[in-house]
Short mmCIF file of C-alpha atoms in Angstrom, two decimals:
data_model
loop_
_atom_site.label_atom_id
_atom_site.label_comp_id
_atom_site.label_asym_id
_atom_site.label_seq_id
_atom_site.Cartn_x
_atom_site.Cartn_y
_atom_site.Cartn_z
CA MET Y 1 -23.67 5.96 2.07
CA GLY Y 2 -22.75 2.29 2.20
CA SER Y 3 -23.67 -0.57 -0.07
CA ALA Y 4 -27.16 -1.66 -0.97
CA ALA Y 5 -28.40 -4.80 -2.61
CA ALA Y 6 -31.26 -4.22 -5.04
CA ALA Y 7 -29.70 -5.63 -8.18
CA GLY Y 8 -30.32 -3.71 -11.38
CA ASP Y 9 -31.29 -0.41 -9.78
CA PRO Y 10 -29.11 2.39 -11.22
CA GLY Y 11 -29.52 4.26 -7.94
CA VAL Y 12 -28.09 1.34 -6.01
CA SER Y 13 -25.39 0.83 -8.64
CA ARG Y 14 -24.36 4.44 -8.18
CA ARG Y 15 -24.37 3.92 -4.42
CA ARG Y 16 -22.01 0.99 -4.86
CA PHE Y 17 -19.83 3.03 -7.21
CA VAL Y 18 -19.52 5.90 -4.75
CA ALA Y 19 -18.84 3.42 -1.94
CA ALA Y 20 -16.08 1.87 -4.05
CA LEU Y 21 -14.58 5.30 -4.60
CA ALA Y 22 -14.63 5.66 -0.85
CA GLY Y 23 -12.66 2.47 -0.38
CA THR Y 24 -15.69 0.45 0.74
CA ALA Y 25 -16.42 -2.95 -0.78
CA ALA Y 26 -20.00 -3.45 -1.93
CA LEU Y 27 -21.92 -6.00 0.08
CA PRO Y 28 -22.88 -9.29 -1.57
CA ALA Y 29 -26.45 -9.62 -2.82
CA CYS Y 30 -27.02 -12.77 -0.78
CA SER Y 31 -28.56 -12.78 2.69
CA ARG Y 32 -26.30 -12.65 5.74
CA ALA Y 33 -27.09 -14.36 9.01
CA GLN Y 34 -28.02 -11.90 11.73
CA ALA Y 35 -26.05 -11.59 14.92
CA PRO Y 36 -27.40 -13.85 17.67
CA ALA Y 37 -29.59 -12.32 20.34
CA GLU Y 38 -26.67 -12.40 22.75
CA ALA Y 39 -23.61 -11.84 20.58
CA THR Y 40 -20.11 -12.48 21.82
CA VAL Y 41 -18.30 -9.27 22.68
CA THR Y 42 -14.53 -9.02 22.53
CA PHE Y 43 -12.82 -5.90 23.86
CA HIS Y 44 -9.44 -5.38 22.23
CA ALA Y 45 -7.66 -2.92 24.50
CA THR Y 46 -5.05 -0.79 22.80
CA ARG Y 47 -4.69 1.31 25.93
CA PRO Y 48 -6.54 1.39 29.25
CA GLY Y 49 -10.13 2.46 28.77
CA PRO Y 50 -13.10 3.09 31.04
CA THR Y 51 -14.78 0.05 32.55
CA ALA Y 52 -18.11 -0.56 34.19
CA ALA Y 53 -16.50 0.21 37.54
CA SER Y 54 -14.85 3.40 36.35
CA PRO Y 55 -16.32 6.73 37.48
CA ALA Y 56 -18.22 8.74 34.91
CA PRO Y 57 -16.04 11.24 33.04
CA SER Y 58 -16.06 14.73 34.51
CA ALA Y 59 -17.02 17.80 32.51
CA THR Y 60 -13.34 18.50 31.84
CA GLY Y 61 -12.05 14.91 31.74
CA PRO Y 62 -12.01 12.47 28.80
CA ARG Y 63 -15.35 11.93 27.11
CA PRO Y 64 -16.52 8.81 25.20
CA LEU Y 65 -16.39 8.62 21.41
CA TYR Y 66 -17.77 5.77 19.31
CA VAL Y 67 -16.86 5.22 15.65
CA GLY Y 68 -18.93 3.32 13.10
CA THR Y 69 -17.40 1.38 10.21
CA TYR Y 70 -17.97 -1.40 7.67
CA THR Y 71 -16.73 -4.74 8.96
CA SER Y 72 -17.28 -6.40 5.56
CA ALA Y 73 -15.24 -3.79 3.65
CA GLU Y 74 -11.67 -4.42 2.58
CA GLY Y 75 -9.53 -2.70 5.17
CA GLY Y 76 -12.59 -2.02 7.31
CA GLY Y 77 -12.93 -2.17 11.06
CA LYS Y 78 -13.63 -5.13 13.33
CA GLY Y 79 -16.63 -3.53 14.99
CA ILE Y 80 -17.59 -0.32 16.75
CA GLY Y 81 -14.48 1.72 17.56
CA ILE Y 82 -14.19 2.82 21.19
CA ALA Y 83 -12.23 5.97 21.98
CA THR Y 84 -12.16 9.02 24.21
CA TYR Y 85 -11.63 12.67 23.41
CA ASP Y 86 -10.41 15.62 25.41
CA PRO Y 87 -13.21 18.22 25.40
CA VAL Y 88 -10.69 21.06 25.59
CA SER Y 89 -7.97 20.05 23.13
CA GLY Y 90 -10.09 17.76 20.95
CA ARG Y 91 -7.42 15.06 21.00
CA ILE Y 92 -8.77 11.53 20.44
CA SER Y 93 -7.28 8.46 22.14
CA GLY Y 94 -8.15 4.93 21.02
CA ALA Y 95 -9.53 2.58 23.66
CA GLY Y 96 -10.44 -0.59 21.78
CA THR Y 97 -13.13 -2.21 19.65
CA LEU Y 98 -16.55 -3.60 20.41
CA THR Y 99 -17.02 -6.66 18.22
CA GLY Y 100 -20.18 -8.66 17.60
CA VAL Y 101 -21.98 -5.96 15.58
CA PRO Y 102 -21.71 -6.40 11.77
CA ASP Y 103 -21.32 -3.34 9.54
CA PRO Y 104 -22.25 -0.74 12.19
CA SER Y 105 -22.27 2.17 9.74
CA TYR Y 106 -24.46 4.53 11.79
CA LEU Y 107 -24.75 5.00 15.55
CA ALA Y 108 -27.11 6.73 17.97
CA VAL Y 109 -27.47 6.85 21.74
CA GLY Y 110 -30.60 6.74 23.85
CA PRO Y 111 -31.61 9.33 26.47
CA GLY Y 112 -29.26 9.33 29.42
CA GLY Y 113 -26.46 7.82 27.36
CA ARG Y 114 -27.00 4.32 28.73
CA THR Y 115 -27.56 2.44 25.47
CA LEU Y 116 -25.86 2.62 22.08
CA TYR Y 117 -27.77 1.65 18.93
CA ALA Y 118 -26.22 0.64 15.60
CA VAL Y 119 -27.53 -0.29 12.18
CA ASP Y 120 -26.29 -3.55 10.69
CA GLU Y 121 -26.03 -2.32 7.10
CA ARG Y 122 -26.42 -5.63 5.32
CA GLU Y 123 -28.78 -7.24 2.83
CA ALA Y 124 -30.81 -8.68 5.72
CA GLY Y 125 -30.83 -5.42 7.68
CA ALA Y 126 -30.93 -5.24 11.45
CA VAL Y 127 -30.48 -2.87 14.37
CA THR Y 128 -28.47 -3.72 17.48
CA ALA Y 129 -28.53 -2.41 21.06
CA VAL Y 130 -25.41 -2.22 23.25
CA ARG Y 131 -25.46 -1.48 26.99
CA LEU Y 132 -22.62 0.96 27.55
CA ALA Y 133 -22.03 0.28 31.26
CA ASP Y 134 -20.46 -3.10 30.50
CA ARG Y 135 -20.53 -3.04 26.66
CA ALA Y 136 -22.88 -6.01 26.49
CA VAL Y 137 -24.74 -6.56 23.21
CA LEU Y 138 -28.41 -6.72 24.21
CA GLY Y 139 -29.50 -8.26 20.93
CA SER Y 140 -30.40 -7.46 17.31
CA ARG Y 141 -33.74 -7.09 15.57
CA SER Y 142 -34.56 -7.27 11.88
CA THR Y 143 -35.49 -3.99 10.21
CA GLY Y 144 -37.60 -5.84 7.64
CA GLY Y 145 -35.57 -4.31 4.81
CA SER Y 146 -32.12 -4.13 3.26
CA ALA Y 147 -29.10 -1.91 3.90
CA PRO Y 148 -30.33 0.21 6.83
CA CYS Y 149 -28.11 3.30 6.81
CA HIS Y 150 -29.56 5.58 9.51
CA LEU Y 151 -31.30 5.36 12.85
CA SER Y 152 -32.48 7.71 15.56
CA VAL Y 153 -34.12 7.48 18.97
CA HIS Y 154 -37.48 9.17 19.51
CA PRO Y 155 -37.24 11.90 22.20
CA SER Y 156 -39.46 9.79 24.48
CA GLY Y 157 -36.73 7.15 24.52
CA ARG Y 158 -39.34 4.46 23.81
CA TRP Y 159 -38.94 4.00 20.05
CA LEU Y 160 -36.05 3.41 17.63
CA LEU Y 161 -36.53 4.63 14.05
CA SER Y 162 -34.40 3.24 11.21
CA ALA Y 163 -34.20 3.85 7.45
CA ASN Y 164 -33.65 0.97 5.00
CA TYR Y 165 -31.83 2.41 2.02
CA GLY Y 166 -31.93 -0.71 -0.15
CA SER Y 167 -35.67 -1.31 0.15
CA GLY Y 168 -36.88 2.26 0.73
CA SER Y 169 -38.63 1.67 4.02
CA VAL Y 170 -38.76 2.95 7.60
CA ALA Y 171 -38.92 0.62 10.61
CA VAL Y 172 -40.01 1.26 14.20
CA HIS Y 173 -38.83 -0.83 17.15
CA PRO Y 174 -39.88 -0.49 20.80
CA ILE Y 175 -37.21 0.14 23.43
CA ASP Y 176 -37.78 -1.44 26.82
CA ALA Y 177 -36.68 -0.15 30.23
CA SER Y 178 -33.31 -1.92 29.94
CA GLY Y 179 -32.60 -0.29 26.56
CA ALA Y 180 -33.10 -3.54 24.64
CA LEU Y 181 -35.15 -3.64 21.45
CA GLY Y 182 -38.47 -5.43 21.02
CA GLU Y 183 -39.99 -6.93 17.88
CA ARG Y 184 -40.61 -4.45 15.08
CA ALA Y 185 -43.79 -2.44 15.68
CA ASP Y 186 -44.17 -1.06 12.14
CA LEU Y 187 -42.62 -0.97 8.70
CA VAL Y 188 -43.68 1.51 6.00
CA THR Y 189 -42.38 1.36 2.42
CA HIS Y 190 -42.28 4.39 0.14
CA ARG Y 191 -44.28 3.08 -2.83
CA SER Y 192 -45.06 6.49 -4.37
CA PRO Y 193 -44.33 8.87 -5.96
CA ALA Y 194 -42.44 7.31 -8.85
CA PRO Y 195 -38.66 7.14 -8.48
CA GLY Y 196 -36.64 10.17 -9.52
CA PRO Y 197 -34.30 10.39 -12.53
CA GLY Y 198 -31.82 7.52 -12.62
CA GLN Y 199 -33.61 5.64 -9.82
CA GLN Y 200 -35.75 2.52 -10.05
CA GLY Y 201 -37.04 2.48 -6.52
CA PRO Y 202 -37.21 4.26 -3.18
CA HIS Y 203 -34.08 4.69 -1.04
CA ALA Y 204 -34.88 5.86 2.48
CA HIS Y 205 -31.77 7.60 3.78
CA GLN Y 206 -32.85 9.06 7.12
CA SER Y 207 -35.61 8.90 9.71
CA THR Y 208 -35.72 11.65 12.31
CA THR Y 209 -38.16 13.32 14.69
CA SER Y 210 -39.28 16.95 14.70
CA PRO Y 211 -38.07 19.01 17.69
CA ASP Y 212 -41.45 18.88 19.39
CA GLY Y 213 -41.61 15.10 18.99
CA GLY Y 214 -44.87 15.38 17.08
CA HIS Y 215 -43.82 13.91 13.75
CA VAL Y 216 -41.33 11.50 12.20
CA LEU Y 217 -39.79 12.67 8.93
CA ALA Y 218 -38.26 10.21 6.45
CA VAL Y 219 -35.91 11.48 3.74
CA ASP Y 220 -35.93 9.37 0.57
CA LEU Y 221 -33.21 9.85 -2.03
CA GLY Y 222 -34.88 7.55 -4.56
CA THR Y 223 -38.24 9.31 -4.72
CA ASP Y 224 -36.95 12.86 -4.13
CA THR Y 225 -39.44 13.15 -1.28
CA VAL Y 226 -39.54 13.85 2.45
CA TYR Y 227 -42.43 11.98 4.11
CA SER Y 228 -44.03 13.16 7.35
CA TYR Y 229 -45.60 10.61 9.69
CA ARG Y 230 -47.45 10.79 12.96
CA LEU Y 231 -46.16 8.22 15.44
CA ASP Y 232 -48.64 6.52 17.72
CA ARG Y 233 -46.63 6.55 20.94
CA ARG Y 234 -48.68 3.68 22.35
CA THR Y 235 -48.39 1.21 19.46
CA GLY Y 236 -45.41 2.48 17.46
CA ARG Y 237 -47.45 2.67 14.26
CA LEU Y 238 -46.75 5.35 11.65
CA THR Y 239 -49.47 7.25 9.79
CA GLU Y 240 -48.48 9.40 6.82
CA VAL Y 241 -49.75 12.97 7.10
CA ALA Y 242 -47.79 14.94 4.48
CA ARG Y 243 -45.21 14.79 1.70
CA ALA Y 244 -42.70 17.36 0.47
CA ALA Y 245 -41.31 17.03 -3.04
CA ALA Y 246 -37.72 18.04 -3.76
CA ARG Y 247 -36.90 18.96 -7.33
CA PRO Y 248 -36.46 15.89 -9.59
CA GLY Y 249 -32.98 14.40 -9.32
CA ALA Y 250 -32.07 16.31 -6.16
CA GLY Y 251 -31.50 13.12 -4.20
CA PRO Y 252 -32.35 14.41 -0.69
CA ARG Y 253 -30.16 12.70 1.91
CA HIS Y 254 -30.18 14.39 5.30
CA LEU Y 255 -32.47 16.81 7.15
CA THR Y 256 -31.73 18.78 10.30
CA PHE Y 257 -33.99 21.15 12.22
CA HIS Y 258 -33.34 24.65 13.45
CA PRO Y 259 -33.83 24.73 17.25
CA GLY Y 260 -36.72 27.16 16.77
CA GLY Y 261 -38.70 24.28 15.26
CA ARG Y 262 -40.12 26.27 12.31
CA HIS Y 263 -37.34 25.63 9.79
CA ALA Y 264 -35.15 22.77 8.65
CA TYR Y 265 -32.24 22.32 6.24
CA LEU Y 266 -31.99 19.61 3.62
CA ALA Y 267 -28.74 18.29 2.10
CA ASN Y 268 -29.29 17.02 -1.45
CA GLU Y 269 -26.73 14.43 -2.44
CA LEU Y 270 -27.28 14.12 -6.19
CA ASP Y 271 -27.59 17.73 -7.34
CA ASP Y 272 -25.02 19.09 -4.84
CA THR Y 273 -27.30 21.62 -3.14
CA VAL Y 274 -28.84 22.53 0.20
CA THR Y 275 -32.33 23.93 0.73
CA VAL Y 276 -34.04 25.84 3.52
CA CYS Y 277 -37.39 24.31 4.45
CA GLY Y 278 -40.34 25.70 6.31
CA TYR Y 279 -41.98 23.41 8.84
CA ALA Y 280 -45.47 23.50 10.35
CA PRO Y 281 -45.42 21.68 13.72
CA ASP Y 282 -49.21 21.32 13.89
CA THR Y 283 -49.52 19.44 10.57
CA GLY Y 284 -46.03 18.06 10.06
CA ARG Y 285 -45.92 19.64 6.63
CA LEU Y 286 -42.49 20.53 5.24
CA THR Y 287 -42.10 23.14 2.48
CA ILE Y 288 -38.85 22.82 0.52
CA GLY Y 289 -37.27 26.06 -0.68
CA ALA Y 290 -34.94 26.94 -3.56
CA PRO Y 291 -31.60 25.13 -4.02
CA GLN Y 292 -28.49 26.84 -2.68
CA PRO Y 293 -24.76 26.21 -3.27
CA THR Y 294 -22.59 24.00 -1.09
CA GLY Y 295 -19.35 25.89 -1.78
CA SER Y 296 -17.96 22.96 -3.76
CA GLY Y 297 -17.52 24.86 -7.03
CA ALA Y 298 -17.61 23.02 -10.35
CA GLY Y 299 -16.12 19.70 -9.21
CA THR Y 300 -17.96 16.48 -8.42
CA ASN Y 301 -19.38 16.60 -4.91
CA TYR Y 302 -21.89 14.67 -2.81
CA PRO Y 303 -23.20 16.57 0.22
CA ALA Y 304 -23.56 14.20 3.16
CA GLN Y 305 -24.81 15.67 6.43
CA ILE Y 306 -25.81 19.11 7.66
CA LEU Y 307 -25.78 20.29 11.30
CA VAL Y 308 -27.01 23.37 13.15
CA THR Y 309 -25.50 24.76 16.33
CA SER Y 310 -27.67 24.56 19.45
CA ASP Y 311 -28.20 28.33 19.45
CA GLY Y 312 -29.30 28.23 15.81
CA ALA Y 313 -26.64 30.70 14.68
CA TYR Y 314 -24.54 28.57 12.31
CA ALA Y 315 -24.86 25.49 10.11
CA PHE Y 316 -22.16 23.13 8.82
CA LEU Y 317 -22.28 20.80 5.81
CA ALA Y 318 -20.00 17.86 4.98
CA ASN Y 319 -18.90 17.86 1.33
CA ARG Y 320 -17.66 14.53 -0.06
CA GLY Y 321 -15.57 15.04 -3.18
CA HIS Y 322 -14.71 18.64 -2.42
CA ASN Y 323 -13.58 17.25 0.94
CA SER Y 324 -14.60 20.30 2.88
CA LEU Y 325 -16.92 21.60 5.54
CA ALA Y 326 -19.18 24.38 4.33
CA ARG Y 327 -20.03 27.10 6.87
CA TYR Y 328 -23.31 29.00 6.85
CA ALA Y 329 -24.68 31.86 8.91
CA VAL Y 330 -28.29 31.17 9.87
CA GLU Y 331 -30.39 34.31 9.53
CA ALA Y 332 -34.01 35.49 9.63
CA ASP Y 333 -34.86 33.36 12.68
CA GLY Y 334 -33.82 30.24 10.82
CA GLY Y 335 -35.39 31.13 7.50
CA ARG Y 336 -32.19 31.88 5.58
CA LEU Y 337 -28.72 30.34 5.09
CA ARG Y 338 -25.81 32.52 4.01
CA LEU Y 339 -22.72 30.68 2.78
CA LEU Y 340 -19.61 31.94 4.60
CA GLY Y 341 -17.10 29.68 2.89
CA THR Y 342 -15.52 26.25 3.20
CA VAL Y 343 -12.75 24.71 5.31
CA PRO Y 344 -10.68 21.67 4.20
CA VAL Y 345 -11.76 18.65 6.21
CA ALA Y 346 -8.21 17.25 6.50
CA GLY Y 347 -9.44 13.90 5.23
CA ASP Y 348 -11.04 12.18 2.26
CA PHE Y 349 -14.81 11.73 1.80
CA PRO Y 350 -16.40 13.12 4.99
CA ARG Y 351 -19.37 10.80 5.34
CA GLN Y 352 -20.81 12.15 8.60
CA ILE Y 353 -20.31 15.03 11.04
CA ALA Y 354 -21.34 15.55 14.66
CA LEU Y 355 -21.03 18.22 17.32
CA SER Y 356 -19.91 17.46 20.86
CA PRO Y 357 -22.67 17.87 23.46
CA ASP Y 358 -21.30 21.29 24.46
CA GLY Y 359 -21.02 22.37 20.81
CA ARG Y 360 -17.37 23.34 21.12
CA LEU Y 361 -16.02 20.57 18.88
CA LEU Y 362 -17.06 19.23 15.48
CA PHE Y 363 -16.12 15.67 14.46
CA ALA Y 364 -15.92 14.54 10.82
CA ALA Y 365 -15.75 10.84 9.91
CA ASN Y 366 -13.74 10.54 6.70
CA GLN Y 367 -14.60 7.27 4.99
CA ARG Y 368 -11.92 7.03 2.31
CA SER Y 369 -8.96 8.19 4.40
CA GLY Y 370 -10.08 6.20 7.44
CA THR Y 371 -9.76 9.13 9.82
CA VAL Y 372 -11.76 11.29 12.19
CA SER Y 373 -10.98 15.02 12.04
CA VAL Y 374 -11.78 17.29 14.97
CA PHE Y 375 -12.39 21.04 14.76
CA HIS Y 376 -12.78 23.72 17.40
CA VAL Y 377 -15.99 25.69 16.82
CA ASP Y 378 -15.92 29.42 17.52
CA ALA Y 379 -19.30 30.20 19.05
CA ASP Y 380 -19.16 33.87 18.04
CA SER Y 381 -18.06 33.57 14.42
CA GLY Y 382 -18.80 29.96 13.49
CA GLU Y 383 -15.19 29.56 12.39
CA LEU Y 384 -13.68 26.08 12.40
CA ARG Y 385 -10.08 25.43 13.47
CA LEU Y 386 -8.47 22.01 13.07
CA ALA Y 387 -7.59 20.47 16.44
CA GLY Y 388 -4.38 18.65 15.54
CA ALA Y 389 -3.76 15.61 13.36
CA PRO Y 390 -6.81 13.47 12.47
CA PHE Y 391 -7.34 10.22 14.38
CA ALA Y 392 -6.84 7.01 12.36
CA SER Y 393 -9.84 4.65 12.33
CA PRO Y 394 -10.49 2.08 9.56
CA VAL Y 395 -13.22 3.13 7.09
CA ALA Y 396 -14.60 5.72 9.52
CA VAL Y 397 -18.20 6.43 8.49
CA CYS Y 398 -19.75 7.69 11.73
CA ALA Y 399 -18.35 9.49 14.79
CA LEU Y 400 -20.56 9.78 17.87
CA PRO Y 401 -19.16 11.96 20.68
CA LEU Y 402 -20.90 11.79 24.06
#
């Protein structure tokens, strides 16, 4: 949750307030110039890091880690943080900074790990592609909206999906064979239903694809709705096929699917709940279930992101405010969550969490403390064990382990 720029909207004002609590300066309401098509890249080496000529990391050697931040925030980073982590111990080592990408608050990687994509979370929103072999910025494209806060790559590797929080819209960009982005193929704005309590407009917070690749789902905090779209894989156009209404004021933020493809789990930021959802792959229809606790108790808490292990046995939720990770057992073939308890996140305001590709480590980006915490994940019990002292990284809002 970064800053947005729709003046007068209580929802955006609250977003700015929470961002301020997290030590993040709100972005000005004026337009910012976009990064040039070929931005200058400066690599600030704090210790030797991998280069284009370096061999690919082995299964047991250091693995890449990229950290998103806000470059416009007081005390924020200078760009995308570059680091490595040990897949056994979980220890993170800094390797420098990739500059030339403004406010890269959310990151994703394309199939094969060749290209990194970042949102430019500014009033004039954009998405940027970075070739990882030599860390060259391949260019930026406008999202057609303000404050993009999430992006994902379609499983085909041909389309980039991004969510504009400030303007409540979802953008689609083509990805060419080099990994670079083409001109925007589509932009859909959530004009109905009416905004939820305390909101004056839509606030798209996530755009993701169903496991079978058949539908794109957009989670909107402002309208308390999850929209399902069919993506035309030839043109990149989105066609709405279904809507799922969360309860008024829930503020849905992040959706993740069970690997079975028939259920999903929704983190609701404003009412501090999670819900189990049914999903119909043939129609794209999502059915939102009853609210469940996050383990945060009676204090103020804003759930951020929920993850499911690759075997579908456990789920983890980041709690901002309670500053914990909630642990759930996934039961009934994905149809039920059972809260097992919470674990302190060893940081302040865990904005985003991610599992390593092998699922043995969980990374938590703690925005207010400016740290990334790493946990060992017990595959049998779902227990989380802190893997040493957290890694310092200015205004850490996204950790992407490869």
